[in-house]
CSV table of C-alpha atoms and ligand atoms in Angstrom, one decimal:
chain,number,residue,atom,x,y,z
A,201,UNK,CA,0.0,0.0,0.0
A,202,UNK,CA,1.5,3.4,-0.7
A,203,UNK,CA,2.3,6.0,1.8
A,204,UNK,CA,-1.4,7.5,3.5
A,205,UNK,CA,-1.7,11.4,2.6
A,206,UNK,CA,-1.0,13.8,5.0
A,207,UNK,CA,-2.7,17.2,6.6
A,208,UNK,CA,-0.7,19.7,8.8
A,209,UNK,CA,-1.4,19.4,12.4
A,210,UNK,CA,-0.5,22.8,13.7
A,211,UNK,CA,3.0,23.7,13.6
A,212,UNK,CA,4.5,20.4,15.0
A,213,UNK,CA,4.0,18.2,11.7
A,214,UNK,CA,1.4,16.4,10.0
A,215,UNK,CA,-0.3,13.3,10.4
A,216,UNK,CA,-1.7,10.8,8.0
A,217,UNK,CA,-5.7,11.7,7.1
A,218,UNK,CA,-6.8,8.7,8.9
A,219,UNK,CA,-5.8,7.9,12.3
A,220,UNK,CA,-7.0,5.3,14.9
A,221,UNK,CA,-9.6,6.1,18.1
A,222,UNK,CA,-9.1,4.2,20.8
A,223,UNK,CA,-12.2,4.6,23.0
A,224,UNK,CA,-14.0,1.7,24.5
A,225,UNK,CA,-11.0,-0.3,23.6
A,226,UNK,CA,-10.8,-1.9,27.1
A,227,UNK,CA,-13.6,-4.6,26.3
A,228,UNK,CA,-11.3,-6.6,24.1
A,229,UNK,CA,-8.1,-6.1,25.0
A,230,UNK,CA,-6.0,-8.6,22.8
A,231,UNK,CA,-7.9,-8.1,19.2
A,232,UNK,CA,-7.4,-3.9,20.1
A,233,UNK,CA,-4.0,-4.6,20.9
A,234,UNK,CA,-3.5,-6.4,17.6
A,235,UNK,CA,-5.8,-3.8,15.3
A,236,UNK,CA,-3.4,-0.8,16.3
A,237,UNK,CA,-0.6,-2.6,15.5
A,238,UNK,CA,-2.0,-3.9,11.8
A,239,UNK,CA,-3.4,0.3,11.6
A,240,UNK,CA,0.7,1.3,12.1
A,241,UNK,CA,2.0,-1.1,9.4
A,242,UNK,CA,-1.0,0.3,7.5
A,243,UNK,CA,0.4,3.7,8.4
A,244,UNK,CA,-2.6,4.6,10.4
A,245,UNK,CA,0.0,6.4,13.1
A,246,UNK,CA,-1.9,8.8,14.5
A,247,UNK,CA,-3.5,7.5,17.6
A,248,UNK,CA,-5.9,8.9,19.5
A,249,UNK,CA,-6.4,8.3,23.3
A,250,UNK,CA,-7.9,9.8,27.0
A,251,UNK,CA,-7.6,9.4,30.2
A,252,UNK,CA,-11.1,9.1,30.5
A,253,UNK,CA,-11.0,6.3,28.2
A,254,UNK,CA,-11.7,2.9,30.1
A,255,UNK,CA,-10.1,5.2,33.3
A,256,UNK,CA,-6.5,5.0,32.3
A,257,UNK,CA,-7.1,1.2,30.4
A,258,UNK,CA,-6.9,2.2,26.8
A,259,UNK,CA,-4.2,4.1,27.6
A,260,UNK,CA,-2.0,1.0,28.6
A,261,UNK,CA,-3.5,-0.7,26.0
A,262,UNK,CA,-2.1,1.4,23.5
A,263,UNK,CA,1.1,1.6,25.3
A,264,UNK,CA,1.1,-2.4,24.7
A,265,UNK,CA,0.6,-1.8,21.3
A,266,UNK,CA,3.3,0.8,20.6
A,267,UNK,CA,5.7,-0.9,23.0
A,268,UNK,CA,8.5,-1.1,20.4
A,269,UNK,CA,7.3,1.4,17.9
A,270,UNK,CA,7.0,4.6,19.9
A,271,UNK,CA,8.8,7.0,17.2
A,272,UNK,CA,6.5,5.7,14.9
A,273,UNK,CA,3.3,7.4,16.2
A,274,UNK,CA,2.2,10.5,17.0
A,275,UNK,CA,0.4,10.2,20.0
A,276,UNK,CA,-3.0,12.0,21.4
A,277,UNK,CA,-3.9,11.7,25.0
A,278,UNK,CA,-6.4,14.0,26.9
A,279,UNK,CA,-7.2,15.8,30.4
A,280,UNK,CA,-10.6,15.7,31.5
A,281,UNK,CA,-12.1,18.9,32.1
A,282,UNK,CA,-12.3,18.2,35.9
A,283,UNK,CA,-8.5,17.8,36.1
A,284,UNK,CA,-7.7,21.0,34.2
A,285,UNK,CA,-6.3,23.5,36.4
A,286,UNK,CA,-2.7,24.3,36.3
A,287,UNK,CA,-1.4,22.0,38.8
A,288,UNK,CA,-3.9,19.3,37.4
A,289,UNK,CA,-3.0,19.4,34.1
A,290,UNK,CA,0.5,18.4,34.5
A,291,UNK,CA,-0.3,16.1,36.6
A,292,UNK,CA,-3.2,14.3,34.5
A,293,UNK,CA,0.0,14.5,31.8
A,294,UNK,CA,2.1,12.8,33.7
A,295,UNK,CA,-0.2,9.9,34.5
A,296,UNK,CA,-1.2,9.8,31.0
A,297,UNK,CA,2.7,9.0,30.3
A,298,UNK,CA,3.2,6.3,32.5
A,299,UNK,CA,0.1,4.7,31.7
A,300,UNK,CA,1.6,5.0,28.4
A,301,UNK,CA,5.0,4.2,29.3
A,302,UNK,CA,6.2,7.4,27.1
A,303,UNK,CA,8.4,10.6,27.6
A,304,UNK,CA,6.1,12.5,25.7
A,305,UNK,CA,2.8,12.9,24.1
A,306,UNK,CA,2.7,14.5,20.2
A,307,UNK,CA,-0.5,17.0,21.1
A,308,UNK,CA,-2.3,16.7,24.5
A,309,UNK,CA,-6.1,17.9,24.4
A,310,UNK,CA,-8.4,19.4,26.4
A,311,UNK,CA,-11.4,17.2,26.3
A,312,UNK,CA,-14.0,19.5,26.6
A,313,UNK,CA,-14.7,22.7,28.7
A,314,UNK,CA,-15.6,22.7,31.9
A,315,UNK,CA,-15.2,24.8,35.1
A,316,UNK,CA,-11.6,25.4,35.2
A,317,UNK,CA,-10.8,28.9,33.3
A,318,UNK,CA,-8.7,28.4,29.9
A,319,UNK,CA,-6.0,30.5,30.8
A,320,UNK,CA,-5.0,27.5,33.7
A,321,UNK,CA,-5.6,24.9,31.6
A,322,UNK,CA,-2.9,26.6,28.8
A,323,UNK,CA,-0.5,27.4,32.1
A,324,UNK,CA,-0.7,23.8,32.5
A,325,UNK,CA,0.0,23.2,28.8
A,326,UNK,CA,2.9,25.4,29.1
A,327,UNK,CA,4.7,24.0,31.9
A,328,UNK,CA,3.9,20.5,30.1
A,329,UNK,CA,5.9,22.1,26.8
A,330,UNK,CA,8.7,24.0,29.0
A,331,UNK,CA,9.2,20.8,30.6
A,332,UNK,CA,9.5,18.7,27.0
A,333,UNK,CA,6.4,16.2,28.2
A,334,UNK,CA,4.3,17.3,25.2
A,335,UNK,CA,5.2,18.5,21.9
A,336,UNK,CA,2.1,20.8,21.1
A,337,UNK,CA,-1.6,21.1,22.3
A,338,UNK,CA,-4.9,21.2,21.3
A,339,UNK,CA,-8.8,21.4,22.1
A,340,UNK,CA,-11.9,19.2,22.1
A,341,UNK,CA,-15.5,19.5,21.6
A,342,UNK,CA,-14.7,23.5,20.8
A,343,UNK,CA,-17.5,25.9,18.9
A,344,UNK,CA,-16.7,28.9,17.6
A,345,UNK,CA,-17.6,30.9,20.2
A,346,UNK,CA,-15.2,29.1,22.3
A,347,UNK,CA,-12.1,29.3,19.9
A,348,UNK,CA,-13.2,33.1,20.3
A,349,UNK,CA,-12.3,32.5,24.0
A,350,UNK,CA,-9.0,30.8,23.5
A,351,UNK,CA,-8.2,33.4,20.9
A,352,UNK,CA,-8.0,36.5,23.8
A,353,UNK,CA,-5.6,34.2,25.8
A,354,UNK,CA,-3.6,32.4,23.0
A,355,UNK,CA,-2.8,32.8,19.0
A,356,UNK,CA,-4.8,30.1,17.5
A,357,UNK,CA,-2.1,29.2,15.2
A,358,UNK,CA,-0.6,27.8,18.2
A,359,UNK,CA,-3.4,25.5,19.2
A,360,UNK,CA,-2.6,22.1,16.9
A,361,UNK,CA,-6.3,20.7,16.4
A,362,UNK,CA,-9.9,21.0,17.3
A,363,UNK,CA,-11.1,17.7,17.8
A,364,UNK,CA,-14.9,17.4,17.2
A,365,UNK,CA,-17.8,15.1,16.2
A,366,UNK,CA,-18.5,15.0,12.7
A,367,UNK,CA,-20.2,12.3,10.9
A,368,UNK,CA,-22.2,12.0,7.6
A,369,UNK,CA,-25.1,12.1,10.0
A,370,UNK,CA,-23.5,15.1,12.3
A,371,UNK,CA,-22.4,17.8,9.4
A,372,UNK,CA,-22.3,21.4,12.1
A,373,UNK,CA,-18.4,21.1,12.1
A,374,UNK,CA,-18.1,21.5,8.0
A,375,UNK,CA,-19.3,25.1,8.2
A,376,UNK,CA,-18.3,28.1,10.2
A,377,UNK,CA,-16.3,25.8,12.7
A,378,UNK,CA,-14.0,24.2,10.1
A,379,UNK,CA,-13.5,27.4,7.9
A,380,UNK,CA,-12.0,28.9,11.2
A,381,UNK,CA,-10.0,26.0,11.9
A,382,UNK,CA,-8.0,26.2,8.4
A,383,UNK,CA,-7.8,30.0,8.9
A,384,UNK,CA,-5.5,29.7,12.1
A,385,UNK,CA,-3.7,26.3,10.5
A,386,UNK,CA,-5.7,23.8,13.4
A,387,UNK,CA,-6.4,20.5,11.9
A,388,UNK,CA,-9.9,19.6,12.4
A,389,UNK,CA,-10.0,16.2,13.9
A,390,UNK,CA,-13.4,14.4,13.0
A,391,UNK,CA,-14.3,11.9,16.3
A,392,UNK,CA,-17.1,9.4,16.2
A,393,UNK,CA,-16.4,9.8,11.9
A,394,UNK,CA,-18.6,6.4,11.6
A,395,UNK,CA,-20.7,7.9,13.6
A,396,UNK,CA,-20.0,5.1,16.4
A,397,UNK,CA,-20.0,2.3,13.9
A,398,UNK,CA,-24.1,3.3,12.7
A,399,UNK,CA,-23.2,4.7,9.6
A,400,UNK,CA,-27.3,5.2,8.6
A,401,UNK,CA,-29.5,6.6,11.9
A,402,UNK,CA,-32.8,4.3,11.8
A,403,UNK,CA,-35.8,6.6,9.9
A,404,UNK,CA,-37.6,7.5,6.7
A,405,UNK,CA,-34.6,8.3,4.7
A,406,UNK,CA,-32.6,5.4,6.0
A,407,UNK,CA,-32.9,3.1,3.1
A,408,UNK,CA,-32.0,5.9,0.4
A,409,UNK,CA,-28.8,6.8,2.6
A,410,UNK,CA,-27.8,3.3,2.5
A,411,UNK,CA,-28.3,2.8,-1.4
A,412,UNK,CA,-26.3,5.6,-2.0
A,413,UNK,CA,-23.4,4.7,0.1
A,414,UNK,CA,-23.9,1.5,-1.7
A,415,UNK,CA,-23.6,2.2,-4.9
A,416,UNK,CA,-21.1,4.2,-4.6
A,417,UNK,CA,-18.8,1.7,-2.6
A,418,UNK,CA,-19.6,-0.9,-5.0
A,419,UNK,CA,-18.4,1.3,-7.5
A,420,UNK,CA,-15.0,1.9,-6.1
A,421,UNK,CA,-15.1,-1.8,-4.8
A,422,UNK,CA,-14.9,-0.5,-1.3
A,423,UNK,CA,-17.1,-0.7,1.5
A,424,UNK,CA,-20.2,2.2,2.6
A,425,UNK,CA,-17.5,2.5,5.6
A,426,UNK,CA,-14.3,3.4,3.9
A,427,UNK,CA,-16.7,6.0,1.8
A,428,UNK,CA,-18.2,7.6,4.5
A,429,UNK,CA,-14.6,8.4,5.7
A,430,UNK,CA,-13.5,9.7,1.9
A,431,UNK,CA,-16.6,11.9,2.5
A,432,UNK,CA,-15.5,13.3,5.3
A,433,UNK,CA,-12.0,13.6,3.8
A,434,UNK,CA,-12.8,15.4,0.6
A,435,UNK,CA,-12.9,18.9,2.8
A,436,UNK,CA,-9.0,20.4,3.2
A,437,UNK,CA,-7.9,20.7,6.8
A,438,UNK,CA,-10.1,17.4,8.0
A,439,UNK,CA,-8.4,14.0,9.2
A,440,UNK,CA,-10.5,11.2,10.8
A,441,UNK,CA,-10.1,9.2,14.0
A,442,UNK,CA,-12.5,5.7,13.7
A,443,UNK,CA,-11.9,3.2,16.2
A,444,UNK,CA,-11.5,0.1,15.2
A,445,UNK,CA,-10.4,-3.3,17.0
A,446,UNK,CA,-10.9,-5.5,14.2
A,447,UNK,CA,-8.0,-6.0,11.3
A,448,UNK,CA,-10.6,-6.0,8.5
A,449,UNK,CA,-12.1,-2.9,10.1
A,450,UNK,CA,-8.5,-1.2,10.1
A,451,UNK,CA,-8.0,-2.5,6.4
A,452,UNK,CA,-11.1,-0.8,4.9
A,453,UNK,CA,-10.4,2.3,7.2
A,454,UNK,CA,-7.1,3.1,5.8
A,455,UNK,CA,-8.7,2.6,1.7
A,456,UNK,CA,-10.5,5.5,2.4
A,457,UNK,CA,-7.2,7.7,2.3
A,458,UNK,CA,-6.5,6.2,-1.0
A,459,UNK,CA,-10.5,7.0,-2.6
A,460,UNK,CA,-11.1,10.1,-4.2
A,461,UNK,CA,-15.0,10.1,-5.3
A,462,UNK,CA,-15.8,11.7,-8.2
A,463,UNK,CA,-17.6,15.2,-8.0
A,464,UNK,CA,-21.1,13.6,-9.0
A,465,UNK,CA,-20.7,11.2,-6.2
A,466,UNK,CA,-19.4,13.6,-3.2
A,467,UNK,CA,-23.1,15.3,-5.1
A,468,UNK,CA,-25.4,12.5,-4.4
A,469,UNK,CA,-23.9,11.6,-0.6
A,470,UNK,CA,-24.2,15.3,-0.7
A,471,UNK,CA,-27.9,15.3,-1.3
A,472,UNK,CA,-29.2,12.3,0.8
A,473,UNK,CA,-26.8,13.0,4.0
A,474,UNK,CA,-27.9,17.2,4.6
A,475,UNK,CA,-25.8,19.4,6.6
A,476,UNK,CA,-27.4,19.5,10.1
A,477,UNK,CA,-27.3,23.3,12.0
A,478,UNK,CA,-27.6,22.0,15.2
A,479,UNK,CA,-24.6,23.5,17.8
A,480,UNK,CA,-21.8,21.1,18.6
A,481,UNK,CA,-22.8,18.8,21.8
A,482,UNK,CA,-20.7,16.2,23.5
A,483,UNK,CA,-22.1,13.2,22.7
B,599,LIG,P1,-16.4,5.6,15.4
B,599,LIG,O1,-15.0,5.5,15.1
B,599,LIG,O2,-17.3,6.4,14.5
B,599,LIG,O3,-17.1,4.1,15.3
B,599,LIG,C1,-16.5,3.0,16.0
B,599,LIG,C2,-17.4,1.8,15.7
B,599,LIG,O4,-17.3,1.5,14.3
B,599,LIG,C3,-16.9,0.5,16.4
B,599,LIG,O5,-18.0,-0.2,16.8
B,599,LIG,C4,-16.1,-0.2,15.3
B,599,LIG,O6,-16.2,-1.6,15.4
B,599,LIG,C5,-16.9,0.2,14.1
B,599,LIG,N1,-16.1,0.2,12.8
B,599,LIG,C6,-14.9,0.8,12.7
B,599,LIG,N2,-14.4,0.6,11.4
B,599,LIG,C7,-15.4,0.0,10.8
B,599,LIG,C8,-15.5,-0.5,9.4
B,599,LIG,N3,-14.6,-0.3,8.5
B,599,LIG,N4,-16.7,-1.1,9.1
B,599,LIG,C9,-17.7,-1.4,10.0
B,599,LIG,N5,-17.6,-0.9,11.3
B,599,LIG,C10,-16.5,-0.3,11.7
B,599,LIG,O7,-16.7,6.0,16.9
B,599,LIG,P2,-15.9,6.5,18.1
B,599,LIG,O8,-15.1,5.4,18.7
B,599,LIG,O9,-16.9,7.2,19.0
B,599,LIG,O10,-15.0,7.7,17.5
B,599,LIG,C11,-13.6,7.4,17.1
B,599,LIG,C12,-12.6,8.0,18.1
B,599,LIG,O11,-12.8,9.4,18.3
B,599,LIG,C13,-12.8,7.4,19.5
B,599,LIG,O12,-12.4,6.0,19.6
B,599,LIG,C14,-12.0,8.4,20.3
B,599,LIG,O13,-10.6,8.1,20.2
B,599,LIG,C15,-12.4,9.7,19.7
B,599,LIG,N6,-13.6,10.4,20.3
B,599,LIG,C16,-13.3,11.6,20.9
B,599,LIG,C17,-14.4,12.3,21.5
B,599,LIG,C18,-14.1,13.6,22.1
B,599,LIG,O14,-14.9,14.1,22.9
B,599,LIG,N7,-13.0,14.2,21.8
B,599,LIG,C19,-15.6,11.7,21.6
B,599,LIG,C20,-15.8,10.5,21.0
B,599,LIG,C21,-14.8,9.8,20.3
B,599,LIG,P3,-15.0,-2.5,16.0
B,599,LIG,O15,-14.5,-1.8,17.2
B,599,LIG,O16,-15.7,-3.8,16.2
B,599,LIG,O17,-14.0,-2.6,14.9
């Protein structure tokens, strides 16, 4: 397979436009274990993890995974909004690193807001950067409104990624949000991009949705999944995040980095899938 296209990620690199979520990874430890590992010879390295995720268990279940491979991956982890004060920051940090038996995380998040005010949650992410434990940082779950916030405290061009829910189903990130992402250089990281592995929501334009999708897979001899992700991936300044912890899952993930769809196709998905208006919400 050839090398996965990249996007920038802030001013600390790029990453390939498909990565690898690891949440809920915890209920089957071994076939996870074995899925990231198939996803980096894939070069799926961008991997994707929380605290929150399984409390601290996906973490050391990536850390299994990328045992022998650490320079390989550039690694997400996140601090839960409750931990987010200075002093909690780096300290969430450094449990995230020896969970994942790591010197350093790539970007580390902020999961989403909560009560802590942004300017201690970026002192934390300072100290973290002073201190060489993270390479660059990032938000979560952000609207515009809020990336107004961060802007009074902090250049945006310094923040790497805005990591939000966007789905065929979920389309609010593609407008305003994404078009102020690009303008600052933030890569827009799409979460939940199979919209949690139910590509088609149940209702009465269920059965056209899955035609389309397809059709249009069968066409490229692909799968409704790996088109749903070339979708998403046909808008600049997007890379995806599925979680997968099956090897055939990873496998048709990382086609979608090779499938460009045609104009009248991105047209149909397009026309059966609308863009929703609805304000980001933390699913
Ligand atoms: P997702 O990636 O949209 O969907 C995951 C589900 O899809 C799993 O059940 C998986 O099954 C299935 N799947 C994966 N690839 C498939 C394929 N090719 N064909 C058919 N089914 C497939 O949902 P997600 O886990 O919610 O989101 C992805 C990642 O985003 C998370 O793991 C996490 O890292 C991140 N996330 C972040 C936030 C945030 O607030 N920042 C919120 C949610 C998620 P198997 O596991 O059986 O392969």
């Amino acid at each position: 397979m050839p090398a996965l296209p990249t996007r920038p990620f802030g001013s600390v690199g790029a990453v390939p436009v498909v990565g690898q979520g690891t949440w809920e990874m915890q209920t089957d430890q071994a076939a996870s274990i074995a899925a990231l590992r198939r996803g980096l010879d894939l070069g799926l390295t961008h991997i994707d993890t929380a605290e929150m995720y399984g409390e601290g268990a996906c973490e050391e279940i990536v850390a299994e995974a990328i045992a022998d491979r650490r320079d390989e991956v550039f690694l997400v982890s996140k601090v839960l909004p409750e931990n987010a004060s200075r002093a909690g920051t780096v300290r969430a940090c450094e449990q995230s690193l020896r969970r994942l038996r790591t010197d350093r995380l790539d970007c580390y998040l902020l999961h989403w807001r909560g009560q802590h005010p942004l300017a201690e949650t970026l002192a934390g992410f300072e100290a973290l950067l002073a201190a060489g434990k993270i390479r660059s940082f990032g938000v979560s779950n952000f609207d515009v409104d809020d990336l107004d916030e961060l802007a009074r405290l902090v250049p945006l061009e310094r923040c790497a990624c805005n990591q939000v829910l966007l789905h065929l189903e979920q389309r609010y990130a593609e407008g305003a949000l994404l078009e102020r992402c690009r303008r600052h250089g933030m890569a827009l990281v799409a979460y939940s991009p199979l919209g949690q592995g139910q590509l088609v929501r149940p209702g009465r334009d269920a059965t056209a949705r899955r035609a389309v999708l397809e059709e249009v897979a069968r066409a490229h001899g692909a799968t409704p999944h790996a088109v749903a992700l070339a979708f998403l991936l046909r808008m600049p300044g997007v890379v995806v995040i599925p979680k997968a912890s099956s090897v055939a899952h990873v496998d048709d993930n990382a086609m979608a980095a090779q499938l460009a769809l045609t104009p009248g196709e991105i047209t149909r998905i397009d026309a059966v899938f609308p863009s929703r208006g609805r304000r980001l919400a933390y699913v």
